[in-house]
Short mmCIF file of N, CA and C in Angstrom, two decimals:
data_model
loop_
_atom_site.label_atom_id
_atom_site.label_comp_id
_atom_site.label_asym_id
_atom_site.label_seq_id
_atom_site.Cartn_x
_atom_site.Cartn_y
_atom_site.Cartn_z
N MET G 1 -11.38 -0.67 0.51
CA MET G 1 -11.69 0.76 0.47
C MET G 1 -11.52 1.31 -1.32
N LEU G 2 -12.32 2.11 -1.88
CA LEU G 2 -11.91 2.68 -3.00
C LEU G 2 -11.86 4.14 -2.70
N LEU G 3 -10.83 4.76 -3.15
CA LEU G 3 -10.57 6.40 -3.45
C LEU G 3 -10.38 6.87 -4.69
N SER G 4 -11.09 7.58 -5.05
CA SER G 4 -11.20 8.29 -6.27
C SER G 4 -11.22 9.59 -6.37
N SER G 5 -9.79 10.53 -7.29
CA SER G 5 -9.92 11.65 -7.07
C SER G 5 -9.23 12.18 -8.21
N ALA G 6 -9.56 13.43 -8.71
CA ALA G 6 -8.87 14.28 -10.03
C ALA G 6 -7.79 14.68 -9.61
N SER G 7 -7.12 14.69 -8.37
CA SER G 7 -5.91 15.07 -8.26
C SER G 7 -5.08 14.44 -7.43
N PRO G 8 -3.65 14.07 -7.53
CA PRO G 8 -2.82 13.27 -6.82
C PRO G 8 -2.73 13.54 -5.25
N GLY G 9 -1.90 12.73 -4.48
CA GLY G 9 -1.88 13.13 -3.20
C GLY G 9 -2.68 13.55 -2.27
N VAL G 10 -4.04 13.19 -2.27
CA VAL G 10 -5.13 13.85 -1.51
C VAL G 10 -5.65 12.78 -0.58
N TYR G 11 -4.91 11.70 -0.56
CA TYR G 11 -5.68 10.31 0.18
C TYR G 11 -5.08 10.35 1.67
N ASP G 12 -4.21 11.15 2.14
CA ASP G 12 -3.52 11.03 3.35
C ASP G 12 -4.46 10.88 4.65
N GLY G 13 -5.58 11.90 4.55
CA GLY G 13 -6.86 12.16 5.41
C GLY G 13 -7.45 10.90 5.44
N PRO G 14 -8.13 10.54 4.32
CA PRO G 14 -9.06 9.24 4.37
C PRO G 14 -8.30 8.08 4.67
N MET G 15 -7.02 7.88 4.42
CA MET G 15 -6.24 6.50 4.87
C MET G 15 -5.79 6.76 6.10
N GLY G 16 -5.76 7.77 6.95
CA GLY G 16 -5.45 8.05 8.18
C GLY G 16 -6.66 7.48 9.03
N GLN G 17 -7.99 7.93 8.61
CA GLN G 17 -9.12 7.53 9.37
C GLN G 17 -9.48 6.01 9.05
N TYR G 18 -9.14 5.63 7.76
CA TYR G 18 -9.43 4.29 7.48
C TYR G 18 -8.60 3.25 8.75
N LYS G 19 -7.47 3.58 8.63
CA LYS G 19 -6.30 2.78 9.52
C LYS G 19 -6.89 2.93 11.10
N GLY G 20 -7.12 4.22 11.39
CA GLY G 20 -7.45 4.44 12.64
C GLY G 20 -8.85 3.61 13.12
N TYR G 21 -9.88 3.85 11.90
CA TYR G 21 -10.94 2.98 12.42
C TYR G 21 -10.74 1.40 12.51
N LEU G 22 -9.82 0.61 11.56
CA LEU G 22 -9.48 -0.64 11.76
C LEU G 22 -8.91 -0.83 13.00
N ALA G 23 -8.01 0.01 13.30
CA ALA G 23 -7.35 -0.31 14.90
C ALA G 23 -8.44 -0.11 15.85
N TYR G 24 -9.50 0.68 15.73
CA TYR G 24 -10.19 0.74 16.86
C TYR G 24 -11.24 -0.36 17.01
N THR G 25 -11.70 -0.77 15.61
CA THR G 25 -12.71 -1.98 15.90
C THR G 25 -11.98 -3.32 15.61
N GLY G 26 -10.62 -3.43 15.46
CA GLY G 26 -10.14 -4.71 15.19
C GLY G 26 -10.54 -5.28 13.84
N MET G 27 -11.02 -4.69 12.89
CA MET G 27 -11.38 -5.43 11.66
C MET G 27 -10.29 -5.55 10.99
N GLU G 28 -10.32 -6.64 9.84
CA GLU G 28 -9.14 -6.86 9.08
C GLU G 28 -9.14 -5.81 7.98
N ASP G 29 -7.78 -5.50 7.55
CA ASP G 29 -7.77 -4.51 6.34
C ASP G 29 -7.74 -5.36 5.22
N ALA G 30 -8.90 -5.24 4.15
CA ALA G 30 -9.12 -5.83 3.09
C ALA G 30 -8.18 -5.45 1.93
N GLY G 31 -7.87 -4.18 1.91
CA GLY G 31 -6.92 -3.59 1.31
C GLY G 31 -7.68 -1.93 0.33
N VAL G 32 -6.85 -1.26 -0.14
CA VAL G 32 -7.42 -0.14 -0.59
C VAL G 32 -6.97 -0.02 -2.12
N ILE G 33 -7.90 0.57 -2.86
CA ILE G 33 -7.53 0.79 -4.25
C ILE G 33 -7.75 2.35 -4.44
N THR G 34 -6.77 3.06 -5.22
CA THR G 34 -6.85 4.19 -5.36
C THR G 34 -7.08 4.65 -6.87
N ALA G 35 -7.71 5.63 -7.38
CA ALA G 35 -7.50 5.96 -8.94
C ALA G 35 -7.52 7.62 -8.92
N VAL G 36 -6.43 7.80 -9.84
CA VAL G 36 -6.30 9.28 -10.04
C VAL G 36 -6.39 9.80 -11.39
N GLY G 37 -7.30 10.80 -11.49
CA GLY G 37 -7.25 11.31 -12.95
C GLY G 37 -7.84 10.71 -13.61
N ASP G 38 -7.09 10.26 -14.87
CA ASP G 38 -7.39 9.37 -16.11
C ASP G 38 -7.78 7.97 -15.79
N GLU G 39 -7.00 7.66 -14.59
CA GLU G 39 -7.46 6.17 -13.97
C GLU G 39 -8.67 5.82 -13.83
N ASN G 40 -9.59 7.15 -13.40
CA ASN G 40 -10.85 6.72 -13.09
C ASN G 40 -11.51 6.30 -14.29
N GLN G 41 -11.04 6.53 -15.34
CA GLN G 41 -12.24 5.87 -16.47
C GLN G 41 -11.38 4.83 -17.19
N SER G 42 -10.35 4.32 -16.61
CA SER G 42 -9.53 3.20 -17.69
C SER G 42 -10.17 1.89 -17.52
N GLU G 43 -9.99 1.20 -18.46
CA GLU G 43 -10.40 -0.40 -18.10
C GLU G 43 -9.59 -1.13 -17.23
N GLU G 44 -8.27 -0.76 -17.15
CA GLU G 44 -7.39 -1.43 -16.47
C GLU G 44 -7.75 -1.11 -14.99
N LYS G 45 -8.13 -0.06 -14.57
CA LYS G 45 -8.53 0.13 -12.88
C LYS G 45 -9.73 -0.51 -12.72
N LEU G 46 -10.78 -0.64 -13.91
CA LEU G 46 -11.94 -1.29 -13.34
C LEU G 46 -11.95 -2.78 -13.17
N GLU G 47 -10.98 -3.55 -14.13
CA GLU G 47 -10.53 -4.83 -13.96
C GLU G 47 -9.56 -4.93 -12.57
N GLU G 48 -9.01 -4.00 -11.92
CA GLU G 48 -8.51 -4.27 -10.83
C GLU G 48 -9.27 -4.20 -9.87
N ILE G 49 -10.38 -3.25 -9.75
CA ILE G 49 -11.65 -3.17 -9.02
C ILE G 49 -12.29 -4.31 -9.06
N ARG G 50 -12.52 -5.05 -10.18
CA ARG G 50 -13.22 -6.37 -10.27
C ARG G 50 -12.53 -7.42 -9.45
N ALA G 51 -11.37 -7.55 -9.79
CA ALA G 51 -10.50 -8.61 -9.05
C ALA G 51 -10.51 -8.27 -7.62
N PHE G 52 -10.40 -7.15 -7.03
CA PHE G 52 -10.30 -6.74 -5.85
C PHE G 52 -11.61 -7.32 -5.03
N ALA G 53 -12.72 -6.63 -5.70
CA ALA G 53 -13.90 -7.19 -5.35
C ALA G 53 -14.29 -8.76 -5.27
N LYS G 54 -13.64 -9.50 -6.23
CA LYS G 54 -14.04 -10.99 -5.92
C LYS G 54 -13.03 -11.55 -4.82
N SER G 55 -11.96 -10.78 -4.69
CA SER G 55 -11.25 -11.47 -3.69
C SER G 55 -11.88 -11.29 -2.11
N LEU G 56 -12.73 -10.37 -1.85
CA LEU G 56 -13.31 -10.15 -0.78
C LEU G 56 -14.23 -11.20 -0.28
#
């Protein structure tokens, strides 16, 4: 799952829903990447996302 925001500390709700959905369906947790503020346009974060996508 990818989460992006301009504000830090806003992922509790989506993370709770994500974990609840995984538990309900029995699906495997493939991982979560978060980006906050300036990370949203950084090359480092983009490379992290690409590596994450390749691992799926």
